[in-house]
Short mmCIF file of C-alpha atoms in Angstrom, two decimals:
data_model
loop_
_atom_site.label_atom_id
_atom_site.label_comp_id
_atom_site.label_asym_id
_atom_site.label_seq_id
_atom_site.Cartn_x
_atom_site.Cartn_y
_atom_site.Cartn_z
CA MET R 13 13.30 24.54 2.53
CA ARG R 14 15.43 22.81 -0.13
CA SER R 15 13.64 22.15 -3.30
CA PHE R 16 14.08 18.83 -4.95
CA GLY R 17 12.61 19.41 -8.20
CA SER R 18 10.88 16.90 -10.39
CA PHE R 19 10.89 14.50 -7.79
CA LEU R 20 7.27 13.40 -7.51
CA ALA R 21 5.04 11.90 -9.81
CA LEU R 22 2.14 10.44 -8.14
CA SER R 23 0.12 8.50 -10.45
CA GLY R 24 -3.63 9.45 -10.03
CA ALA R 25 -6.99 8.59 -9.58
CA PHE R 26 -7.50 4.94 -9.44
CA THR R 27 -11.26 4.33 -8.57
CA LEU R 28 -12.58 1.35 -9.47
CA ALA R 29 -16.33 1.13 -10.89
CA ALA R 30 -18.11 -2.20 -10.76
CA CYS R 31 -19.24 -2.62 -14.50
CA GLY R 32 -20.42 -5.59 -16.62
CA GLY R 33 -19.38 -9.24 -15.33
CA ASP R 34 -20.82 -12.28 -16.27
CA THR R 35 -24.51 -11.55 -15.18
CA GLY R 36 -23.99 -7.68 -14.79
CA PRO R 37 -23.02 -5.72 -11.53
CA GLN R 38 -24.31 -6.66 -8.35
CA THR R 39 -26.75 -4.56 -6.46
CA VAL R 40 -25.57 -2.13 -3.53
CA GLY R 41 -28.18 -1.15 -1.32
CA GLY R 42 -31.55 -2.70 -0.43
CA ILE R 43 -34.34 -1.75 -2.91
CA ALA R 44 -37.68 -3.80 -2.29
CA PRO R 45 -38.83 -5.20 -5.69
CA PRO R 46 -42.51 -4.93 -6.75
CA GLY R 47 -45.08 -7.01 -5.50
CA GLY R 48 -43.82 -7.38 -2.08
CA SER R 49 -40.89 -9.76 -2.65
CA THR R 50 -38.09 -10.00 -0.04
CA PRO R 51 -35.65 -6.98 -0.22
CA THR R 52 -32.09 -7.61 -1.59
CA PRO R 53 -29.93 -7.59 0.89
CA THR R 54 -27.12 -4.93 1.62
CA PRO R 55 -23.60 -7.00 0.75
CA ALA R 56 -21.25 -6.93 3.87
CA ASN R 57 -18.56 -5.66 1.31
CA PHE R 58 -18.23 -5.33 -2.45
CA LEU R 59 -16.73 -8.82 -2.86
CA ASP R 60 -19.77 -10.43 -0.93
CA VAL R 61 -21.40 -11.44 -4.57
CA THR R 62 -23.13 -14.30 -5.83
CA SER R 63 -21.77 -14.54 -9.15
CA THR R 64 -18.78 -13.25 -11.31
CA THR R 65 -18.64 -9.66 -11.16
CA THR R 66 -16.29 -7.22 -12.60
CA PHE R 67 -14.88 -3.83 -11.49
CA ASP R 68 -12.99 -1.24 -13.32
CA VAL R 69 -9.50 -0.59 -12.34
CA VAL R 70 -8.65 3.28 -12.05
CA GLY R 71 -5.17 3.91 -11.17
CA SER R 72 -1.65 4.48 -12.16
CA PHE R 73 1.08 2.42 -14.08
CA GLN R 74 4.63 3.14 -14.76
CA THR R 75 7.24 0.92 -16.43
CA LEU R 76 10.92 1.40 -16.14
CA ASP R 77 13.09 -0.61 -18.76
CA THR R 78 17.09 -0.30 -17.90
CA THR R 79 19.77 -1.93 -20.14
CA THR R 80 23.12 -1.90 -18.72
CA THR R 81 26.00 -2.88 -21.00
CA VAL R 82 29.73 -3.79 -19.59
CA SER R 83 32.58 -3.83 -22.46
CA THR R 84 35.47 -5.80 -21.15
CA PRO R 85 38.67 -4.90 -23.24
CA ALA R 86 40.69 -8.01 -24.76
CA GLY R 87 43.39 -9.02 -22.38
CA GLY R 88 41.79 -7.44 -19.70
CA GLY R 89 42.25 -3.85 -18.36
CA THR R 90 38.93 -1.67 -17.24
CA PRO R 91 35.58 -2.31 -18.32
CA THR R 92 33.56 0.40 -19.55
CA THR R 93 30.04 0.51 -18.48
CA ARG R 94 26.94 2.12 -20.36
CA VAL R 95 23.50 2.47 -18.82
CA ALA R 96 20.55 3.23 -21.27
CA SER R 97 16.88 3.44 -19.68
CA LEU R 98 13.26 4.13 -20.91
CA TYR R 99 10.28 5.44 -18.68
CA ALA R 100 6.69 5.42 -19.18
CA GLY R 101 3.84 6.33 -16.79
CA ASN R 102 0.38 7.21 -16.88
CA ALA R 103 -2.69 7.77 -14.48
CA ALA R 104 -6.14 6.79 -15.30
CA THR R 105 -9.41 9.00 -14.84
CA VAL R 106 -12.72 8.02 -13.22
CA ASN R 107 -14.48 7.79 -16.52
CA ALA R 108 -11.42 6.06 -18.74
CA PRO R 109 -10.09 3.51 -16.42
CA ASN R 110 -7.12 1.25 -17.20
CA GLY R 111 -8.00 -2.23 -16.52
CA SER R 112 -10.44 -4.67 -15.01
CA ILE R 113 -10.52 -7.14 -12.07
CA SER R 114 -13.26 -9.76 -12.17
CA TYR R 115 -14.02 -11.82 -9.16
CA ASN R 116 -15.51 -15.43 -9.23
CA PRO R 117 -17.20 -16.10 -5.84
CA ARG R 118 -18.12 -19.61 -6.45
CA ASP R 119 -14.35 -20.74 -7.18
CA GLY R 120 -12.63 -17.66 -5.64
CA ILE R 121 -10.93 -16.94 -8.82
CA PHE R 122 -9.61 -13.31 -9.50
CA THR R 123 -8.71 -12.43 -13.25
CA VAL R 124 -6.72 -9.37 -13.51
CA ARG R 125 -6.51 -7.22 -16.68
CA PHE R 126 -4.37 -4.31 -17.16
CA THR R 127 -4.63 -2.22 -20.28
CA ASP R 128 -2.62 0.98 -20.21
CA ASN R 129 -0.68 1.53 -23.63
CA ALA R 130 0.64 5.01 -22.38
CA ALA R 131 2.53 3.30 -19.41
CA ASN R 132 3.64 0.34 -21.43
CA VAL R 133 1.75 -2.05 -19.47
CA THR R 134 -0.85 -4.39 -20.85
CA ARG R 135 -0.97 -7.63 -18.60
CA THR R 136 -3.87 -10.44 -18.14
CA TYR R 137 -3.45 -13.09 -15.32
CA ASN R 138 -5.89 -15.62 -14.15
CA TYR R 139 -5.41 -16.34 -10.27
CA GLN R 140 -7.19 -19.63 -10.20
CA ASP R 141 -4.91 -21.83 -8.53
CA PRO R 142 -5.09 -22.07 -4.80
CA ALA R 143 -1.55 -21.86 -4.52
CA HIS R 144 -1.52 -18.69 -6.25
CA ARG R 145 -2.56 -17.15 -3.02
CA THR R 146 0.43 -16.70 -0.95
CA GLN R 147 2.24 -15.33 2.02
CA PHE R 148 5.73 -13.45 1.59
CA SER R 149 8.17 -13.33 4.78
CA GLY R 150 11.35 -11.69 5.31
CA GLY R 151 13.71 -11.04 2.36
CA GLN R 152 10.90 -12.30 -0.15
CA PHE R 153 9.48 -8.76 -0.06
CA ALA R 154 12.61 -7.26 -1.33
CA SER R 155 13.19 -10.15 -3.69
CA TYR R 156 9.84 -9.15 -5.33
CA GLN R 157 10.02 -5.29 -4.65
CA ILE R 158 6.89 -5.17 -3.19
CA PRO R 159 5.81 -3.47 -0.05
CA ASN R 160 4.97 -5.27 3.22
CA LEU R 161 1.38 -4.44 4.18
CA ALA R 162 -0.16 -5.93 6.89
CA THR R 163 -3.86 -5.81 5.74
CA PHE R 164 -3.28 -6.94 2.36
CA ASN R 165 -3.62 -10.39 0.51
CA TYR R 166 -1.04 -11.53 -2.14
CA LEU R 167 -1.34 -13.32 -5.12
CA GLN R 168 1.73 -14.64 -7.37
CA VAL R 169 1.74 -16.68 -10.60
CA LEU R 170 4.49 -17.72 -12.61
CA GLU R 171 5.55 -16.28 -15.93
CA GLY R 172 8.78 -17.35 -17.32
CA ASN R 173 11.63 -15.09 -15.83
CA ALA R 174 9.26 -12.77 -14.67
CA GLN R 175 7.88 -12.32 -10.95
CA PRO R 176 4.31 -10.59 -11.24
CA VAL R 177 2.54 -10.03 -7.89
CA PHE R 178 -1.13 -8.90 -7.29
CA PHE R 179 -1.80 -7.60 -3.97
CA TYR R 180 -5.22 -6.00 -2.33
CA GLN R 181 -6.49 -4.71 0.90
CA ARG R 182 -9.11 -6.92 2.61
CA PRO R 183 -12.13 -5.18 2.65
CA GLY R 184 -13.13 -4.19 5.99
CA ALA R 185 -9.75 -5.29 7.65
CA THR R 186 -8.57 -3.61 10.94
CA ARG R 187 -5.88 -1.05 10.56
CA ALA R 188 -3.02 -0.41 13.03
CA ASP R 189 -4.95 2.33 14.69
CA GLY R 190 -7.94 -0.03 15.45
CA SER R 191 -10.12 1.86 12.79
CA LYS R 192 -11.60 -0.37 9.62
CA ALA R 193 -10.46 -0.18 6.27
CA SER R 194 -13.22 0.71 3.39
CA THR R 195 -15.46 -2.11 2.49
CA PHE R 196 -16.92 -1.21 -0.88
CA VAL R 197 -13.68 -0.16 -2.25
CA SER R 198 -10.34 -1.78 -2.16
CA LEU R 199 -6.57 -0.35 -2.47
CA ALA R 200 -4.24 -2.48 -4.44
CA GLY R 201 -1.00 -2.79 -6.14
CA PHE R 202 1.06 -4.58 -8.90
CA SER R 203 4.64 -5.36 -9.48
CA ARG R 204 6.21 -7.36 -12.15
CA VAL R 205 10.19 -7.44 -12.53
CA GLU R 206 12.19 -9.47 -15.04
CA GLU R 207 15.83 -9.59 -15.72
CA SER R 208 17.98 -11.13 -18.16
CA GLN R 209 21.65 -11.21 -19.58
CA THR R 210 23.34 -11.76 -22.53
CA THR R 211 27.19 -12.10 -23.17
CA THR R 212 28.38 -11.47 -26.85
CA PRO R 213 32.00 -13.27 -27.18
CA PRO R 214 34.78 -11.13 -29.27
CA ALA R 215 34.96 -12.09 -32.85
CA ASN R 216 38.41 -11.97 -32.27
CA PRO R 217 39.89 -12.71 -28.69
CA ALA R 218 43.04 -10.84 -29.13
CA THR R 219 41.57 -7.53 -30.15
CA ASP R 220 37.66 -7.45 -29.60
CA PRO R 221 36.09 -6.72 -26.26
CA THR R 222 33.81 -8.94 -24.65
CA VAL R 223 30.29 -7.52 -24.12
CA THR R 224 27.80 -8.36 -21.60
CA ALA R 225 24.26 -6.52 -21.60
CA THR R 226 21.82 -6.93 -18.46
CA ASN R 227 18.02 -5.87 -19.14
CA PHE R 228 15.84 -5.31 -16.02
CA LYS R 229 12.29 -4.05 -16.63
CA GLY R 230 9.96 -3.51 -13.74
CA GLU R 231 6.49 -2.75 -14.00
CA ARG R 232 4.29 -1.28 -11.14
CA GLY R 233 0.80 -0.03 -10.55
CA ALA R 234 -1.13 1.38 -7.53
CA PHE R 235 -5.21 1.39 -7.97
CA VAL R 236 -8.35 1.08 -6.48
CA PHE R 237 -11.56 -0.99 -7.34
CA GLY R 238 -14.81 -1.41 -5.98
CA GLN R 239 -18.64 -0.85 -6.42
CA LYS R 240 -19.28 2.88 -7.07
CA THR R 241 -22.14 4.59 -5.40
CA PRO R 242 -25.00 5.32 -7.87
CA PHE R 243 -25.04 9.18 -8.36
CA ASN R 244 -28.52 9.50 -6.94
CA GLN R 245 -26.96 8.33 -3.52
CA VAL R 246 -24.44 10.72 -3.18
CA PRO R 247 -25.35 13.51 -0.68
CA THR R 248 -26.02 16.99 -2.14
CA SER R 249 -25.58 18.81 1.47
CA GLY R 250 -23.46 18.22 4.61
CA GLU R 251 -19.80 17.24 4.94
CA GLY R 252 -17.80 14.05 5.32
CA THR R 253 -14.56 12.95 6.71
CA TYR R 254 -12.95 10.11 5.13
CA ARG R 255 -10.05 8.28 6.63
CA GLY R 256 -7.88 5.30 5.07
CA ASP R 257 -4.74 4.40 3.24
CA PHE R 258 -2.62 5.32 0.24
CA LEU R 259 -0.06 3.53 -1.71
CA ALA R 260 2.48 5.11 -4.38
CA SER R 261 5.37 3.94 -6.41
CA MET R 262 7.95 6.49 -7.18
CA VAL R 263 10.50 6.58 -10.20
CA ALA R 264 13.34 9.11 -9.25
CA ASP R 265 16.67 10.24 -10.58
CA PRO R 266 16.99 14.03 -8.83
CA THR R 267 20.42 14.36 -10.03
CA GLY R 268 20.02 13.95 -13.48
CA GLY R 269 22.45 11.43 -15.72
CA GLY R 270 22.08 8.65 -12.63
CA ARG R 271 20.53 5.65 -12.27
CA SER R 272 16.71 6.14 -11.51
CA THR R 273 15.71 4.27 -8.56
CA MET R 274 11.88 2.80 -7.75
CA GLN R 275 10.52 3.19 -4.23
CA TRP R 276 7.21 2.75 -2.76
CA ILE R 277 5.53 4.96 -0.61
CA SER R 278 2.80 3.89 1.66
CA GLY R 279 0.60 5.49 4.27
CA ASP R 280 -2.50 7.38 5.51
CA SER R 281 -5.19 9.30 3.71
CA SER R 282 -7.86 11.85 4.90
CA VAL R 283 -10.53 12.81 2.48
CA ALA R 284 -12.60 15.92 3.72
CA VAL R 285 -16.14 16.45 1.35
CA LYS R 286 -18.17 19.60 1.59
CA PHE R 287 -21.14 17.88 -0.22
CA GLY R 288 -22.98 21.26 -0.88
CA THR R 289 -20.04 23.14 -2.68
CA GLY R 290 -18.47 19.92 -3.89
CA GLN R 291 -14.85 20.80 -2.27
CA VAL R 292 -12.70 17.79 -1.75
CA ASP R 293 -9.64 18.11 0.53
CA LEU R 294 -7.06 15.53 0.33
CA THR R 295 -3.91 15.00 2.62
CA LEU R 296 -1.63 12.14 2.22
CA THR R 297 0.88 10.92 4.75
CA GLY R 298 3.24 8.16 4.58
CA THR R 299 6.69 6.60 4.86
CA VAL R 300 9.29 6.17 1.91
CA GLY R 301 10.36 2.67 1.27
CA PRO R 302 13.81 0.87 0.15
CA ALA R 303 15.26 2.13 -3.18
CA TYR R 304 15.94 -0.52 -5.92
CA VAL R 305 17.94 -0.49 -9.29
CA GLN R 306 17.96 -3.49 -11.60
CA GLY R 307 16.82 -5.84 -8.68
CA ALA R 308 19.07 -4.66 -5.99
CA THR R 309 18.49 -2.20 -2.99
CA VAL R 310 20.50 0.90 -3.33
CA PRO R 311 21.31 4.04 -1.31
CA SER R 312 18.76 7.06 -2.56
CA PRO R 313 18.75 10.72 -1.95
CA ILE R 314 15.33 9.91 -0.29
CA ALA R 315 16.18 7.29 2.25
CA ALA R 316 13.84 4.47 3.20
CA GLY R 317 11.92 5.77 6.16
CA THR R 318 11.59 9.32 5.31
CA SER R 319 8.42 10.79 5.89
CA PHE R 320 5.95 12.14 2.94
CA THR R 321 3.37 14.73 2.62
CA ALA R 322 1.08 15.81 -0.03
CA ARG R 323 -2.04 18.15 0.12
CA GLY R 324 -4.31 19.14 -2.68
CA THR R 325 -7.88 20.21 -3.43
CA ALA R 326 -10.26 18.68 -5.79
CA GLN R 327 -13.98 19.37 -7.13
CA VAL R 328 -16.87 17.20 -7.24
CA ASN R 329 -18.37 16.82 -10.79
CA LEU R 330 -20.42 13.47 -11.05
CA THR R 331 -22.02 14.02 -14.49
CA GLY R 332 -18.69 15.13 -16.21
CA LYS R 333 -16.16 13.52 -14.31
CA GLY R 334 -17.77 10.27 -12.66
CA GLY R 335 -16.12 11.89 -9.36
CA PHE R 336 -14.01 14.35 -8.40
CA THR R 337 -11.00 15.72 -10.01
CA GLY R 338 -8.31 18.40 -8.71
CA VAL R 339 -4.39 18.97 -8.18
CA PHE R 340 -2.10 19.48 -5.66
CA THR R 341 -0.97 22.59 -3.84
CA GLN R 342 2.36 24.24 -4.68
CA ASN R 343 5.11 24.83 -1.84
CA THR R 344 4.74 28.77 -2.22
CA GLY R 345 5.58 31.10 0.40
CA GLY R 346 7.57 28.56 2.47
CA GLN R 347 4.42 26.11 2.62
CA GLN R 348 5.58 22.46 3.01
CA ASN R 349 2.32 20.84 1.09
CA VAL R 350 4.31 18.23 -1.05
CA GLY R 351 7.41 16.68 -0.09
CA PHE R 352 9.87 14.73 1.86
CA GLY R 353 10.96 15.19 5.69
CA SER R 354 9.71 18.11 7.60
CA GLY R 355 10.81 21.49 9.10
CA ALA R 356 14.35 22.47 8.38
CA SER R 357 14.91 19.03 6.55
CA PHE R 358 11.93 19.37 4.34
CA VAL R 359 12.65 18.62 0.61
CA GLY R 360 9.77 20.15 -1.61
CA VAL R 361 8.83 18.88 -4.95
CA ASP R 362 8.87 21.22 -7.63
CA PHE R 363 6.04 20.30 -9.94
CA ALA R 364 5.06 23.98 -11.40
CA SER R 365 3.17 23.60 -14.99
CA VAL R 366 4.90 25.40 -17.82
CA SER R 367 4.74 29.32 -17.34
CA ALA R 368 6.70 32.06 -18.98
CA GLY R 369 8.61 32.54 -15.57
CA GLY R 370 10.73 29.53 -15.47
CA PRO R 371 11.68 26.50 -17.15
CA THR R 372 10.08 23.96 -14.88
CA ALA R 373 7.30 21.83 -16.81
CA GLY R 374 5.85 19.42 -13.83
CA ALA R 375 2.29 18.71 -13.42
CA SER R 376 -0.18 16.86 -10.90
CA SER R 377 -3.58 15.45 -10.74
CA ILE R 378 -5.97 13.96 -8.46
CA ASP R 379 -9.16 11.68 -9.70
CA GLY R 380 -11.49 9.73 -7.36
CA GLY R 381 -15.24 8.97 -6.76
CA PHE R 382 -17.50 7.62 -4.25
CA PHE R 383 -17.99 3.81 -3.47
CA GLY R 384 -20.76 2.04 -1.36
CA PRO R 385 -24.21 2.74 -0.24
CA ASN R 386 -24.70 6.49 0.43
CA ALA R 387 -20.96 7.46 -0.33
CA VAL R 388 -19.81 5.57 2.59
CA ASP R 389 -16.48 5.25 1.06
CA VAL R 390 -13.91 7.09 -1.28
CA GLY R 391 -11.35 6.07 -3.73
CA GLY R 392 -8.94 7.60 -6.25
CA ASN R 393 -5.60 7.97 -7.72
CA ILE R 394 -2.92 10.57 -7.72
CA ARG R 395 0.12 11.91 -9.67
CA ILE R 396 3.07 14.25 -9.01
CA VAL R 397 5.59 14.86 -11.74
CA GLY R 398 8.52 16.85 -10.91
CA GLY R 399 9.51 19.81 -13.46
CA ILE R 400 12.78 20.42 -12.89
CA PRO R 401 14.93 19.93 -16.44
CA ASP R 402 17.23 16.87 -16.74
CA GLN R 403 15.49 14.82 -13.54
CA ARG R 404 13.22 12.09 -13.81
CA VAL R 405 10.82 12.28 -10.87
CA ASP R 406 7.24 10.51 -11.17
CA ILE R 407 4.88 9.17 -8.26
CA LEU R 408 1.85 7.21 -9.23
CA GLY R 409 -0.38 6.35 -6.55
CA ALA R 410 -4.07 5.32 -5.16
CA PHE R 411 -6.15 6.04 -2.03
CA THR R 412 -8.80 4.78 -0.24
CA GLY R 413 -11.10 6.32 2.63
CA THR R 414 -14.02 5.43 4.75
CA LYS R 415 -16.35 7.40 7.35
CA PRO R 416 -15.55 6.62 10.82
#
């Protein structure tokens, strides 16, 4: 097994809990009011509401800000190029969300707010124009640097030179294998790319160079939002298996000193819960998408189409954590728990934490919660940070699942 080091930074638990709203959160589960009134019907899905409802965004966000400066000598000659970049990423916890999504069913309006200072992502968008709902085709997915996900709705607004897109999975959508997506929590993503260029003419054309600076800023997020299960409806015995989807964004420079690429990873999730002991086993399997550098697709050490696997374990703690928390399993003893490819071609991610035995300083996290009546759905976020020195690897993502 080849070690790929700091090659994963999955951004963790993005569970979204309903909170607040213009008239407070909607009721999940029918509980008969006193006096023999008509019971409140169970909604068909978490967006089946009668008034504006606000949901917590629990997920992970990242920003890659790159400036490429090209200096062309006076009178021609070979230009010199310098690349400088700054990266920031963060994964929220269930009890400390990093945004909110409000849905107004009367007018079909989504108001999306992201407030993640650690990831340098603070945005508010009001998707109120019917034309904000859009369908991308062909090369448009590459142009906006978003994944082509069959069961998702896409919304886009105009913001100067930027191209912000919010996309979410339709509740209860039919997946490729014929199964249904979760109905009380949605997997969602966000992408915003902005590019600008300035040219500084020489003060003295005879001796001074012409300097052109191109700035590219990419912001991404993967998260969940939905109607959380009241703690008293989460089972305390038995077992449950949830199957669904996952989405992650990876920033990677595994060689050190090169240009960092941004790649989406999408696929399936499997969550096994032992409610009696609180043990949660998470398995993610997916496929890596194209690599982007400054708005263009480029070759990558982890090529588009490469498979991805991540296995981890968490523990339920409703009162302390609001759901379940855990970490991913290291690739020790020849195991292939977290990495790319399989068999002899497996490229493992070294995310070992700081210890006296080596120079690595990686990390991983799993944060999730239960959604819908009687914990029928799960959702959360993940993060895997590669720890090998001089590399930049960070994968931040989210997952959902529903009982068959």
